[in-house]
XYZ file of C-alpha atoms in Angstrom:
765
model
C 47.081 -146.073 -44.868
C 45.456 -149.660 -43.304
C 41.342 -150.130 -44.043
C 40.735 -150.666 -40.583
C 42.336 -147.443 -39.223
C 40.493 -145.341 -42.305
C 37.234 -146.556 -40.782
C 37.938 -146.086 -37.248
C 38.823 -142.391 -38.551
C 34.107 -142.342 -38.209
C 33.468 -145.444 -35.528
C 35.912 -145.072 -32.726
C 36.358 -141.116 -33.348
C 34.315 -139.739 -30.360
C 35.354 -140.948 -27.236
C 31.977 -139.307 -25.301
C 29.599 -141.363 -26.788
C 29.608 -144.743 -25.500
C 27.919 -146.726 -28.746
C 30.745 -147.133 -31.315
C 28.748 -148.482 -34.237
C 24.372 -149.843 -34.329
C 22.031 -151.457 -36.417
C 19.093 -150.312 -35.557
C 16.265 -152.546 -36.868
C 16.454 -156.115 -36.938
C 14.927 -159.414 -35.110
C 16.783 -161.077 -32.055
C 16.544 -165.326 -32.313
C 17.677 -167.745 -29.956
C 18.882 -171.101 -30.608
C 19.097 -174.424 -27.913
C 19.986 -178.107 -27.555
C 16.976 -180.085 -29.591
C 14.722 -176.701 -28.864
C 13.294 -175.437 -32.138
C 14.776 -171.671 -32.426
C 12.356 -169.156 -30.699
C 12.387 -165.395 -32.263
C 12.832 -163.542 -27.927
C 12.295 -160.065 -30.019
C 10.214 -159.150 -33.201
C 12.504 -155.555 -33.892
C 15.439 -154.609 -31.921
C 18.669 -152.920 -31.917
C 22.160 -154.317 -31.786
C 24.880 -151.499 -30.454
C 28.391 -152.517 -30.060
C 29.704 -150.243 -26.821
C 32.594 -148.933 -24.373
C 32.437 -149.938 -21.086
C 34.406 -148.343 -17.882
C 36.923 -150.441 -18.277
C 39.874 -149.971 -20.997
C 39.815 -152.503 -23.768
C 36.145 -153.846 -22.403
C 33.479 -153.880 -25.216
C 29.949 -155.257 -25.025
C 27.065 -156.183 -27.909
C 24.161 -155.374 -26.355
C 20.689 -156.524 -28.194
C 17.727 -153.768 -27.191
C 14.318 -155.017 -27.582
C 11.464 -152.742 -29.754
C 8.228 -153.022 -28.785
C 5.521 -153.583 -30.933
C 2.374 -155.206 -31.166
C 1.816 -158.441 -29.146
C 5.871 -158.857 -28.273
C 4.735 -157.749 -24.347
C 2.994 -160.824 -24.225
C 6.572 -163.327 -25.159
C 8.373 -165.330 -22.264
C 11.125 -167.287 -22.863
C 10.941 -171.096 -22.156
C 11.094 -170.783 -18.135
C 7.735 -168.170 -18.818
C 9.976 -165.721 -17.105
C 9.345 -162.570 -18.290
C 11.589 -161.013 -20.936
C 14.190 -158.268 -20.280
C 14.365 -155.916 -22.791
C 17.947 -156.022 -23.300
C 20.538 -158.451 -22.949
C 24.383 -157.899 -23.262
C 27.448 -159.504 -24.106
C 30.739 -159.323 -23.699
C 33.022 -158.623 -26.925
C 35.676 -162.001 -26.669
C 37.214 -164.122 -29.677
C 35.909 -166.828 -27.254
C 31.886 -166.034 -28.716
C 32.627 -167.493 -32.180
C 31.031 -164.452 -33.983
C 30.286 -164.765 -37.231
C 28.310 -163.252 -40.075
C 26.702 -165.236 -41.960
C 25.212 -163.983 -45.806
C 22.238 -165.845 -47.614
C 19.843 -165.140 -50.392
C 17.380 -163.422 -48.118
C 19.649 -161.275 -46.127
C 22.448 -160.758 -43.619
C 22.713 -162.085 -40.127
C 25.626 -162.086 -36.995
C 25.302 -165.531 -35.015
C 27.419 -165.704 -31.892
C 27.759 -167.534 -28.660
C 27.428 -166.064 -25.052
C 30.852 -166.777 -22.936
C 28.421 -166.590 -19.158
C 27.464 -169.653 -17.226
C 23.152 -169.279 -18.686
C 24.331 -168.792 -21.707
C 26.126 -172.378 -21.899
C 25.091 -173.855 -25.032
C 23.179 -171.740 -26.425
C 23.672 -169.694 -29.353
C 22.427 -165.974 -30.700
C 21.097 -164.562 -33.819
C 20.371 -160.945 -34.328
C 18.828 -161.275 -38.120
C 19.531 -157.663 -39.806
C 16.219 -155.777 -41.785
C 16.069 -155.338 -45.391
C 16.588 -151.875 -45.208
C 19.986 -152.168 -43.268
C 22.820 -151.061 -45.717
C 26.124 -153.551 -46.766
C 27.958 -150.613 -45.325
C 26.492 -150.705 -42.132
C 26.470 -154.535 -41.806
C 30.707 -154.700 -42.584
C 31.377 -151.466 -40.133
C 29.219 -153.441 -37.704
C 31.399 -156.584 -38.455
C 34.659 -155.030 -38.638
C 34.092 -152.775 -35.515
C 33.124 -156.495 -33.243
C 36.777 -157.633 -34.361
C 38.603 -154.626 -33.100
C 36.981 -155.344 -29.847
C 38.469 -158.580 -29.694
C 42.076 -157.433 -30.938
C 41.686 -155.049 -28.011
C 40.330 -157.164 -25.612
C 42.717 -159.906 -26.501
C 45.910 -157.587 -27.009
C 44.925 -155.076 -23.897
C 46.087 -152.619 -26.341
C 44.162 -150.048 -28.909
C 43.740 -151.187 -32.512
C 44.615 -149.268 -34.594
C 48.094 -149.553 -35.071
C 47.249 -152.855 -35.594
C 47.839 -154.530 -39.256
C 44.212 -156.301 -40.724
C 45.788 -159.356 -40.825
C 45.929 -158.963 -36.837
C 42.559 -158.183 -36.822
C 41.151 -160.574 -39.179
C 42.336 -163.512 -36.874
C 38.973 -163.251 -35.927
C 36.688 -164.105 -38.287
C 35.005 -167.416 -38.627
C 35.306 -168.509 -41.988
C 32.543 -171.170 -42.149
C 31.039 -171.436 -45.660
C 28.533 -173.808 -44.513
C 27.188 -172.846 -41.146
C 24.250 -174.691 -38.946
C 21.261 -173.494 -40.337
C 19.961 -170.127 -38.556
C 16.665 -168.311 -38.472
C 15.423 -166.803 -42.262
C 14.848 -163.569 -42.624
C 11.252 -162.156 -42.130
C 10.790 -161.028 -45.804
C 8.954 -162.102 -48.488
C 10.829 -158.939 -51.066
C 11.938 -160.297 -54.082
C 15.036 -157.364 -53.906
C 16.004 -157.580 -50.458
C 19.973 -156.232 -49.950
C 22.472 -159.306 -50.283
C 25.277 -158.805 -48.255
C 28.696 -158.798 -49.493
C 30.222 -162.372 -48.745
C 32.344 -162.961 -46.098
C 35.600 -163.584 -47.040
C 38.552 -161.133 -46.408
C 39.174 -160.118 -49.746
C 36.310 -159.361 -51.110
C 35.121 -156.941 -48.123
C 38.322 -154.813 -47.734
C 38.003 -154.304 -51.083
C 33.974 -152.837 -50.787
C 35.701 -150.784 -47.494
C 38.782 -149.276 -49.330
C 36.385 -148.160 -52.078
C 34.183 -146.282 -48.865
C 37.210 -144.852 -47.278
C 39.516 -144.328 -49.897
C 38.720 -140.692 -49.778
C 39.800 -140.460 -45.887
C 42.675 -138.574 -45.110
C 45.330 -140.250 -43.687
C 46.306 -138.897 -39.739
C 48.883 -136.633 -41.095
C 47.256 -134.187 -43.634
C 44.199 -134.210 -41.347
C 46.530 -132.895 -38.093
C 48.159 -129.975 -40.739
C 44.330 -128.936 -41.388
C 42.510 -126.549 -39.387
C 38.952 -126.728 -39.089
C 37.183 -124.276 -41.524
C 35.243 -121.846 -40.027
C 32.361 -119.765 -41.568
C 33.505 -115.655 -41.541
C 31.825 -113.551 -38.509
C 28.882 -111.726 -39.783
C 28.180 -107.776 -39.086
C 26.095 -107.690 -35.750
C 23.304 -104.692 -36.756
C 23.768 -102.075 -34.348
C 20.799 -100.814 -31.803
C 19.376 -103.892 -30.744
C 17.827 -104.905 -27.474
C 18.526 -108.777 -25.805
C 15.647 -110.601 -25.463
C 17.669 -113.451 -24.012
C 21.136 -113.787 -22.347
C 22.587 -116.875 -20.649
C 26.344 -118.884 -21.461
C 26.956 -122.012 -23.061
C 29.520 -124.288 -24.800
C 30.097 -123.239 -28.705
C 30.601 -126.518 -30.696
C 31.587 -126.567 -34.633
C 31.150 -129.703 -36.818
C 33.845 -130.925 -38.395
C 33.241 -132.919 -41.480
C 36.897 -134.757 -41.803
C 35.779 -136.688 -38.326
C 31.856 -136.769 -38.412
C 32.799 -134.524 -35.040
C 31.460 -130.958 -32.966
C 34.491 -129.655 -32.225
C 34.988 -127.584 -29.287
C 35.521 -123.738 -30.012
C 34.596 -121.877 -26.631
C 34.292 -123.579 -23.164
C 32.355 -120.349 -21.862
C 30.428 -118.113 -24.286
C 27.221 -115.431 -24.027
C 24.858 -116.562 -26.543
C 21.923 -114.259 -26.630
C 18.975 -113.570 -28.933
C 18.096 -110.153 -29.728
C 15.254 -107.805 -31.094
C 17.107 -105.354 -34.042
C 13.566 -104.582 -35.135
C 9.725 -105.093 -35.060
C 9.603 -108.703 -36.120
C 13.879 -109.182 -36.891
C 15.808 -110.902 -34.755
C 19.148 -112.500 -34.175
C 21.413 -115.048 -32.574
C 24.584 -113.401 -31.465
C 27.599 -115.307 -29.560
C 30.341 -113.902 -27.902
C 33.264 -114.683 -25.854
C 34.197 -114.143 -22.812
C 36.375 -110.863 -23.699
C 33.469 -109.978 -25.776
C 34.764 -110.813 -28.964
C 32.384 -111.505 -31.659
C 32.126 -115.156 -32.570
C 28.759 -115.852 -35.146
C 25.770 -113.448 -35.513
C 23.088 -114.752 -37.945
C 19.235 -113.307 -37.923
C 16.770 -116.140 -36.840
C 15.173 -118.217 -39.894
C 13.215 -121.211 -41.269
C 16.364 -122.527 -42.947
C 18.553 -122.323 -39.666
C 16.980 -126.309 -39.154
C 17.514 -126.153 -35.131
C 16.822 -128.812 -33.226
C 16.809 -128.955 -29.757
C 17.774 -132.270 -27.496
C 17.331 -132.678 -23.774
C 18.625 -135.921 -23.634
C 21.954 -133.783 -24.905
C 21.211 -130.620 -23.463
C 22.041 -128.600 -26.277
C 20.959 -126.700 -29.948
C 22.050 -127.366 -32.888
C 21.534 -125.085 -36.262
C 22.597 -124.340 -39.541
C 24.456 -121.551 -40.333
C 24.827 -120.106 -43.752
C 27.491 -117.345 -44.574
C 27.331 -114.900 -47.371
C 28.862 -117.670 -50.094
C 26.103 -120.422 -49.296
C 28.427 -121.987 -47.582
C 26.636 -124.090 -44.844
C 28.032 -124.788 -41.283
C 26.615 -126.647 -38.198
C 26.870 -125.584 -35.055
C 26.028 -126.720 -31.115
C 25.381 -124.993 -28.322
C 25.630 -127.516 -25.150
C 24.087 -125.697 -21.689
C 24.624 -126.383 -18.081
C 21.740 -128.029 -17.508
C 17.448 -128.920 -18.800
C 16.373 -125.586 -17.101
C 18.910 -123.306 -18.809
C 18.071 -125.275 -22.002
C 14.510 -124.983 -21.694
C 14.645 -121.213 -21.279
C 16.267 -120.672 -24.491
C 14.321 -123.282 -26.373
C 10.678 -121.188 -25.437
C 12.661 -117.555 -26.149
C 14.036 -119.002 -29.439
C 10.298 -120.548 -30.064
C 8.623 -117.173 -29.439
C 11.031 -115.325 -31.675
C 11.041 -117.664 -34.760
C 7.316 -117.533 -34.326
C 7.248 -113.806 -34.786
C 10.290 -113.798 -37.393
C 8.111 -115.811 -39.884
C 4.495 -114.672 -39.158
C 4.944 -110.854 -38.928
C 2.725 -111.206 -36.004
C 2.968 -110.799 -32.026
C 3.479 -114.145 -29.885
C 1.120 -112.639 -27.245
C -1.878 -113.703 -30.070
C -1.074 -116.738 -29.238
C -2.411 -119.209 -26.893
C -1.158 -120.855 -24.146
C -1.541 -124.453 -25.752
C -0.656 -123.869 -29.071
C 2.244 -121.918 -28.491
C 3.658 -125.092 -26.129
C 2.262 -127.197 -29.307
C 4.951 -124.774 -31.393
C 7.910 -124.717 -29.092
C 7.655 -128.362 -28.890
C 8.671 -129.289 -32.719
C 12.012 -127.601 -32.260
C 12.200 -131.084 -29.920
C 14.020 -133.707 -31.138
C 13.660 -136.068 -28.470
C 9.666 -135.906 -28.060
C 8.009 -137.636 -25.233
C 6.330 -140.759 -27.388
C 2.559 -142.506 -26.667
C 1.907 -145.507 -27.825
C 1.810 -145.931 -31.010
C 1.449 -149.090 -32.492
C -1.977 -149.838 -30.237
C -4.194 -151.655 -32.829
C -2.928 -154.366 -34.648
C -3.185 -152.970 -37.950
C 0.419 -151.213 -37.349
C 1.915 -155.133 -36.585
C 4.274 -156.034 -39.066
C 2.936 -159.600 -40.101
C 6.428 -162.255 -39.541
C 6.804 -164.633 -42.633
C 9.435 -167.582 -42.712
C 11.217 -168.435 -45.256
C 13.420 -171.174 -46.202
C 17.436 -170.002 -46.167
C 19.897 -171.232 -48.402
C 23.409 -171.384 -47.374
C 26.214 -171.777 -50.230
C 29.040 -172.896 -50.259
C 32.206 -171.070 -52.241
C 31.596 -172.138 -55.109
C 27.894 -171.352 -55.048
C 28.834 -168.054 -53.713
C 31.310 -166.889 -56.557
C 28.303 -167.728 -58.778
C 26.011 -165.932 -57.073
C 28.225 -162.816 -57.329
C 28.477 -163.554 -60.710
C 24.504 -163.588 -61.442
C 24.203 -160.611 -58.511
C 26.649 -158.586 -60.525
C 24.473 -158.715 -63.719
C 21.825 -158.792 -62.185
C 23.094 -155.124 -61.110
C 24.949 -154.681 -64.368
C 21.014 -154.757 -65.784
C 19.587 -152.610 -63.268
C 21.965 -149.970 -63.691
C 20.873 -150.006 -67.382
C 17.557 -149.370 -66.153
C 17.968 -146.623 -64.043
C 19.993 -145.081 -66.492
C 16.877 -144.877 -69.265
C 16.331 -141.598 -70.033
C 13.206 -139.793 -71.371
C 14.339 -137.203 -73.914
C 11.432 -136.494 -75.856
C 12.179 -135.479 -79.862
C 12.179 -131.706 -80.496
C 15.199 -130.104 -78.398
C 13.134 -127.646 -76.678
C 14.817 -127.935 -73.913
C 11.948 -128.410 -71.403
C 12.873 -130.288 -68.312
C 10.702 -133.447 -66.523
C 8.136 -132.032 -63.780
C 5.332 -133.701 -62.704
C 5.245 -137.741 -61.801
C 2.637 -140.024 -61.413
C 2.521 -143.771 -59.860
C 0.053 -146.610 -61.081
C -1.710 -149.344 -59.635
C -0.871 -151.424 -62.135
C 2.284 -151.642 -63.926
C 2.733 -148.199 -65.110
C 4.683 -144.457 -64.252
C 4.084 -141.029 -65.818
C 6.410 -138.910 -66.327
C 5.267 -135.089 -67.736
C 7.588 -133.131 -69.534
C 5.980 -129.943 -70.979
C 3.810 -130.846 -72.967
C 4.332 -134.761 -73.650
C 4.070 -137.820 -71.063
C 6.404 -140.373 -71.099
C 5.046 -143.460 -70.180
C 7.244 -146.312 -68.164
C 6.320 -150.078 -67.440
C 7.280 -151.586 -64.216
C 9.339 -155.061 -64.918
C 9.764 -157.542 -62.853
C 12.532 -156.398 -61.325
C 11.351 -153.467 -59.616
C 12.870 -151.360 -62.511
C 11.983 -149.520 -65.660
C 11.449 -150.159 -69.117
C 10.662 -146.629 -71.588
C 7.114 -147.407 -73.651
C 6.147 -144.369 -75.455
C 5.636 -141.151 -75.045
C 2.303 -139.536 -75.461
C 3.233 -136.576 -77.681
C 1.688 -132.420 -78.553
C -1.029 -131.992 -75.266
C -3.158 -129.489 -76.877
C -6.667 -127.577 -75.852
C -9.119 -127.951 -78.402
C -8.204 -124.116 -79.720
C -4.465 -126.194 -80.814
C -2.500 -124.490 -77.560
C -0.127 -126.709 -75.805
C -1.277 -127.618 -73.001
C 1.912 -128.028 -69.871
C 0.744 -129.272 -66.370
C 1.731 -127.988 -63.525
C -1.139 -131.198 -61.743
C -1.622 -134.266 -62.270
C -4.093 -136.945 -61.370
C -4.575 -140.913 -62.430
C -8.060 -141.353 -63.153
C -11.100 -143.766 -63.797
C -8.213 -147.378 -63.684
C -5.158 -144.994 -64.337
C -6.703 -145.113 -67.385
C -6.807 -141.301 -67.653
C -5.087 -138.384 -66.684
C -6.376 -134.905 -65.379
C -4.086 -132.200 -65.452
C -4.385 -127.744 -64.834
C -2.146 -125.742 -67.139
C -1.354 -122.651 -64.728
C -2.112 -120.582 -67.452
C -6.458 -121.186 -67.346
C -6.902 -122.018 -63.638
C -10.588 -122.468 -64.301
C -10.636 -125.965 -66.687
C -9.113 -129.280 -66.086
C -8.065 -131.335 -69.372
C -8.626 -135.533 -69.674
C -5.574 -137.477 -71.159
C -7.187 -140.620 -72.121
C -4.192 -142.566 -71.695
C -4.639 -145.083 -74.398
C -5.889 -142.549 -77.044
C -2.642 -140.575 -76.204
C -5.258 -137.222 -75.982
C -6.835 -134.678 -74.397
C -10.307 -136.007 -75.111
C -12.223 -133.353 -72.624
C -12.193 -129.951 -71.058
C -13.735 -129.275 -67.583
C -15.257 -126.046 -67.245
C -14.969 -125.011 -63.391
C -15.871 -120.639 -63.153
C -16.134 -118.921 -59.524
C -12.935 -120.344 -58.185
C -10.653 -117.667 -58.726
C -8.549 -120.591 -59.729
C -8.228 -124.259 -59.344
C -4.442 -124.910 -57.721
C -4.616 -128.485 -56.669
C -6.709 -131.686 -57.158
C -6.640 -135.072 -55.212
C -9.197 -138.482 -55.402
C -12.612 -138.659 -53.689
C -10.920 -141.402 -51.360
C -7.244 -142.494 -51.567
C -7.487 -145.190 -53.743
C -10.552 -143.872 -56.036
C -8.152 -143.489 -58.594
C -8.595 -147.843 -58.728
C -12.311 -147.688 -59.517
C -14.533 -145.489 -62.161
C -15.562 -143.234 -59.571
C -16.213 -139.926 -61.820
C -15.734 -137.390 -59.525
C -12.722 -135.712 -57.310
C -12.078 -132.663 -55.308
C -10.750 -129.588 -55.800
C -8.605 -126.939 -53.912
C -8.711 -123.176 -54.868
C -6.519 -120.601 -52.655
C -10.020 -120.240 -50.632
C -12.093 -122.840 -51.656
C -12.587 -126.576 -51.652
C -15.303 -128.246 -53.994
C -16.394 -131.676 -55.552
C -15.722 -132.220 -59.241
C -18.225 -134.064 -61.391
C -17.370 -133.568 -65.328
C -20.890 -135.619 -66.083
C -22.716 -132.001 -65.628
C -22.923 -129.780 -68.121
C -21.502 -126.634 -67.688
C -19.781 -125.781 -64.767
C -18.105 -129.456 -63.542
C -18.251 -128.071 -59.886
C -21.126 -129.136 -57.582
C -22.083 -126.314 -55.916
C -23.253 -127.794 -52.812
C -20.170 -129.399 -51.887
C -18.517 -126.287 -52.010
C -17.268 -124.792 -49.161
C -15.540 -120.843 -49.411
C -13.843 -120.214 -46.918
C -12.830 -116.445 -45.653
C -9.868 -114.809 -47.950
C -5.773 -115.817 -46.179
C -6.397 -119.542 -45.800
C -4.613 -119.461 -48.940
C -4.407 -123.434 -49.485
C -1.529 -125.231 -50.692
C -2.136 -128.689 -50.158
C -4.466 -131.924 -50.201
C -5.275 -135.945 -48.931
C -7.544 -138.243 -48.670
C -8.641 -141.607 -46.484
C -9.676 -144.772 -47.986
C -13.245 -143.393 -46.244
C -12.745 -140.155 -48.113
C -12.221 -138.202 -45.001
C -10.504 -134.667 -46.477
C -7.016 -132.968 -44.947
C -6.316 -129.629 -45.885
C -2.821 -127.063 -45.675
C -2.236 -123.747 -46.094
C 0.777 -121.367 -46.802
C 0.914 -120.946 -43.416
C 1.386 -123.921 -42.073
C -2.449 -124.944 -40.863
C -4.011 -128.112 -41.304
C -7.825 -128.625 -41.396
C -9.136 -131.873 -40.625
C -13.073 -132.698 -41.943
C -14.831 -136.042 -42.503
C -17.245 -134.439 -45.138
C -16.034 -131.864 -47.887
C -18.661 -128.830 -47.210
C -18.643 -128.975 -43.426
C -16.857 -127.335 -41.174
C -13.561 -129.017 -39.801
C -13.819 -130.929 -36.555
C -9.976 -130.371 -35.798
C -7.383 -127.549 -36.799
C -4.030 -127.741 -35.815
C -2.005 -124.693 -34.687
C -0.725 -122.722 -36.753
C 3.332 -123.000 -37.292
C 3.924 -120.452 -40.064
C 6.508 -122.246 -42.055
C 4.315 -122.945 -45.802
C 2.764 -126.802 -46.077
C 3.862 -127.966 -49.777
C 2.588 -131.464 -49.644
C 0.141 -133.290 -47.432
C -0.359 -137.545 -47.534
C -2.386 -139.394 -44.881
C -2.126 -143.158 -43.872
C -4.720 -144.974 -45.564
C -7.025 -145.670 -42.289
C -6.732 -141.548 -41.161
C -4.542 -142.224 -38.023
C -1.375 -139.998 -39.227
C -0.893 -137.031 -41.417
C 2.742 -136.020 -43.171
C 2.926 -132.541 -43.800
C 5.972 -131.572 -45.776
C 7.734 -127.594 -45.366
C 10.521 -126.667 -47.218
C 12.961 -127.488 -44.383
C 10.955 -130.273 -42.526
C 8.477 -132.896 -42.163
C 5.284 -133.212 -39.482
C 4.491 -136.446 -38.202
C 1.018 -136.518 -36.609
C -1.008 -139.095 -34.969
C -4.602 -137.536 -35.014
C -6.032 -140.805 -32.627
C -6.988 -138.963 -29.509
C -6.213 -141.322 -27.202
C -9.188 -140.693 -24.431
C -11.765 -140.924 -26.742
C -10.608 -143.687 -29.637
C -11.483 -140.987 -32.297
C -9.904 -139.391 -35.118
C -9.197 -135.771 -35.267
C -11.070 -136.539 -38.934
C -14.315 -136.998 -37.343
C -13.965 -135.175 -33.712
C -12.540 -132.459 -32.287
C -9.322 -132.535 -29.789
C -9.009 -130.641 -26.192
C -8.233 -127.619 -26.493
C -5.148 -129.050 -24.001
C -4.812 -132.154 -25.817
C -4.114 -131.098 -29.851
C -1.056 -134.335 -30.702
C 2.036 -133.091 -30.512
C 3.941 -133.562 -34.204
C 6.839 -135.403 -34.677
C 9.067 -133.213 -36.831
C 11.149 -135.412 -39.452
C 14.585 -133.226 -40.503
C 18.250 -133.466 -41.900
C 20.490 -133.450 -38.937
C 21.923 -130.248 -39.187
C 25.170 -131.427 -39.278
C 24.432 -133.711 -42.359
C 23.404 -130.848 -44.149
C 26.788 -128.993 -43.684
C 28.335 -132.405 -44.643
C 26.084 -132.220 -47.909
C 27.117 -127.834 -48.121
C 23.951 -127.323 -49.336
C 20.498 -125.830 -47.456
C 16.801 -128.056 -47.478
C 14.051 -127.848 -49.715
C 11.880 -131.074 -49.324
C 10.127 -132.573 -52.070
C 6.258 -133.829 -50.473
C 6.702 -136.690 -47.966
C 4.683 -139.599 -49.275
C 3.267 -142.650 -47.536
C 4.349 -146.348 -49.172
C 0.403 -146.864 -50.291
C -1.053 -150.305 -51.548
C -4.989 -151.650 -50.778
C -4.680 -153.331 -47.425
C -0.659 -152.602 -47.432
C 0.813 -151.691 -44.758
C 2.662 -148.066 -44.419
C 6.142 -148.816 -43.682
C 7.865 -146.106 -45.057
C 8.504 -142.391 -45.636
C 10.417 -140.802 -48.955
C 10.885 -137.237 -49.711
C 13.954 -135.912 -51.191
C 16.044 -132.840 -50.909
C 18.315 -131.092 -53.711
C 19.912 -134.391 -55.432
C 19.258 -136.445 -52.236
C 16.420 -138.957 -51.713
C 15.513 -139.354 -48.092
C 13.454 -142.201 -46.596
C 12.738 -142.882 -42.978
C 11.214 -146.798 -41.203
C 7.566 -145.533 -40.196
C 7.649 -148.048 -37.196
C 10.962 -146.696 -35.964
C 9.544 -143.044 -36.476
C 6.359 -144.241 -33.939
C 8.399 -145.670 -32.130
C 10.906 -142.461 -31.474
C 13.862 -143.627 -33.456
C 14.035 -140.719 -36.294
C 17.216 -142.119 -38.216
C 17.170 -142.510 -41.877
C 18.734 -143.193 -45.542
C 19.893 -141.346 -47.843
C 21.126 -141.859 -52.083
C 22.788 -139.501 -53.800
C 21.924 -138.305 -57.518
C 24.274 -136.410 -60.188
C 20.955 -133.931 -60.493
C 18.252 -132.766 -58.031
C 15.186 -134.820 -57.725
C 11.839 -133.163 -59.355
C 9.314 -136.188 -57.414
C 9.684 -139.442 -56.298
C 6.800 -142.760 -55.437
C 7.062 -146.150 -53.768
C 6.126 -148.604 -56.577
C 2.070 -149.010 -55.366
C 1.702 -152.238 -53.007
C 5.447 -152.177 -51.768
C 7.819 -150.159 -50.224
C 10.883 -152.053 -52.436
C 11.051 -149.935 -55.289
C 11.094 -145.901 -55.529
C 10.476 -144.224 -59.009
C 12.395 -140.817 -59.442
C 12.437 -138.484 -61.746
C 14.943 -136.119 -62.228
C 15.232 -133.165 -64.782
C 16.310 -135.730 -67.783
C 15.990 -139.103 -65.999
C 13.036 -141.771 -64.724
C 15.369 -144.175 -62.449
C 13.636 -147.519 -59.980
C 15.809 -147.095 -56.900
C 15.686 -150.186 -54.903
C 15.373 -149.507 -51.642
C 18.415 -151.641 -50.557
C 20.742 -149.162 -52.507
C 20.248 -146.195 -49.665
C 22.500 -145.240 -48.113
C 23.299 -145.321 -43.736
C 24.355 -142.293 -41.946
C 27.602 -142.865 -41.806
C 28.013 -143.285 -45.282
C 25.473 -140.473 -46.727
C 28.541 -137.649 -44.708
C 30.901 -140.173 -47.059
C 29.593 -139.544 -50.008
C 28.419 -135.916 -49.512
C 31.879 -135.251 -48.498
C 33.630 -136.925 -52.020
C 31.347 -133.430 -53.989
């Protein structure tokens, strides 16, 4: 089966979707005769769309608003439109340009107002080669259909390739706005190289004959408990996700969807056909990964059968009113199922807050209202290699990739054969990362290629009585010259390791706390200084730790003891020392000073919060639960004060953004979600640009700027083993340090995959 037809199964399959393929982030430039190039959209997305006419397609560039872009105007002084569209035709001279700084597409418009002008879309660094190639190939397929007025499905590769412009020395175009030393280099535009890569990507796809002979896999019908009563009862259309086609397939046009109560705080989702035959039954539980979309009037979730197989179902409702009714009842039932508490005890404001967390298309406020969130654009000189030079660069890149692969396969296996696994990761601000394995610490040096080199092992960590110390929490301290750790077998003591000397040099006694469970710096970057103090957390208390005190190291005047039941699980600090604390019930407290009452308490969702992080300026808080991640803007739009410094009005709690994996992607991955704590990239005076987390063997990143503007797409890298921990290399977001049970790797962000590629890789398992 030819290459373009194989890719078409993923790109062209859903005829109801007007969008064929999209590059979600880049810059849009215009070139006019005798006038220097000009960036007209600082941030934009490129989409290839269907039209109402058969075999006619559009290339659309949509503007994504950023700080200061509202003031940009064209040469005539008129305001810019938010979208620029081009009819896709072979005469537009569409071509892909590969340079050392990245990849771009250039073309000419065919409309009269475009005469003499050339346009360019420069892909962002995080655009993968897979996405770039799909975009290029789809454009040529559209050109073929317009020229021949028939489908491209049965066309030979050569007939599609005739539209590729093979110019080796294109005229200079705008350079990629990036200073990254590891920016992605896309494959060359040579047909052979591109086809080879695409064949490797789609070789798993079944032929049409093989697919047609197979039926979609369905879960076995689970027995529904008897004696239940309906909470809500509505009609809808039932669909099941088919990973082979990347589409939801209709299973029944008209089904009865009910949420039923079968006991106190116990609820089920029950779907039956017109004739009363049961289609599915499922208890309400957090791992359902529920998502509601008003845009698509649908409810999507995950279903786990008794053999732990994962499926993704979708119910489409007749209108938004019906959807809202079902969503409200679902939020109520899920809350009671998780918290074992009556929904009526929750205030109306908090009820609305909780129900909105299930909504995928939340209305966004102006996220980037301050220049501190604007990315500085920097021009770089562009280099255009000829064919011979391209081949030399490819050879050099292959050598680099081989070296990089060796770096990534560096394994930390300390001697002793004790069977221990990597458990903790601490990334230093200088040039080292530390991985804890049992009572040993592996030390890795960051090399010039953003990779890792194994340096040494600190062995046999033990206390002053000779007992091994196996830490469950670690914190870098005093300009990364020391590490403070907690051993779960003795939670009243913290141990200070001198990382230069390679031994535990101090033991800090901390009685009366019911056990120290977590440590966090006095401020986000306090470990860059010689500051001695830090903040400790127990189940129901927060306190300052000062190792210079004699006896107990807890500062009595800076200890806040709460009533039992808070069960604190995570904490994070801002640059100025404000503190965010979260608990096992899903509550988040914001404080501007340790020892005082919280200024803001966000509603309790019920799912335990496993990790917290905060942007340096304190505006954004990210909270990780097992199945999803909450991103919260804590800037009050009315008084421009942060939730750390002043309370929100009761009826104006900040609406959370819920980051999650699409249920259909979870089904393709064939395992439930279990996130590790999500992190922002960090660095003094470094803007937060990317969020990283992991689940199972997958490392996942979100473009923070795009998330703030309402775009929740993500990228994935799959490993052969589950990820223990991950974090960005300090001071940038190009490289992610990843700890696996027996390996430690440096992952270039450019190696993460697009959504379509992630599904493809999951299917190969």
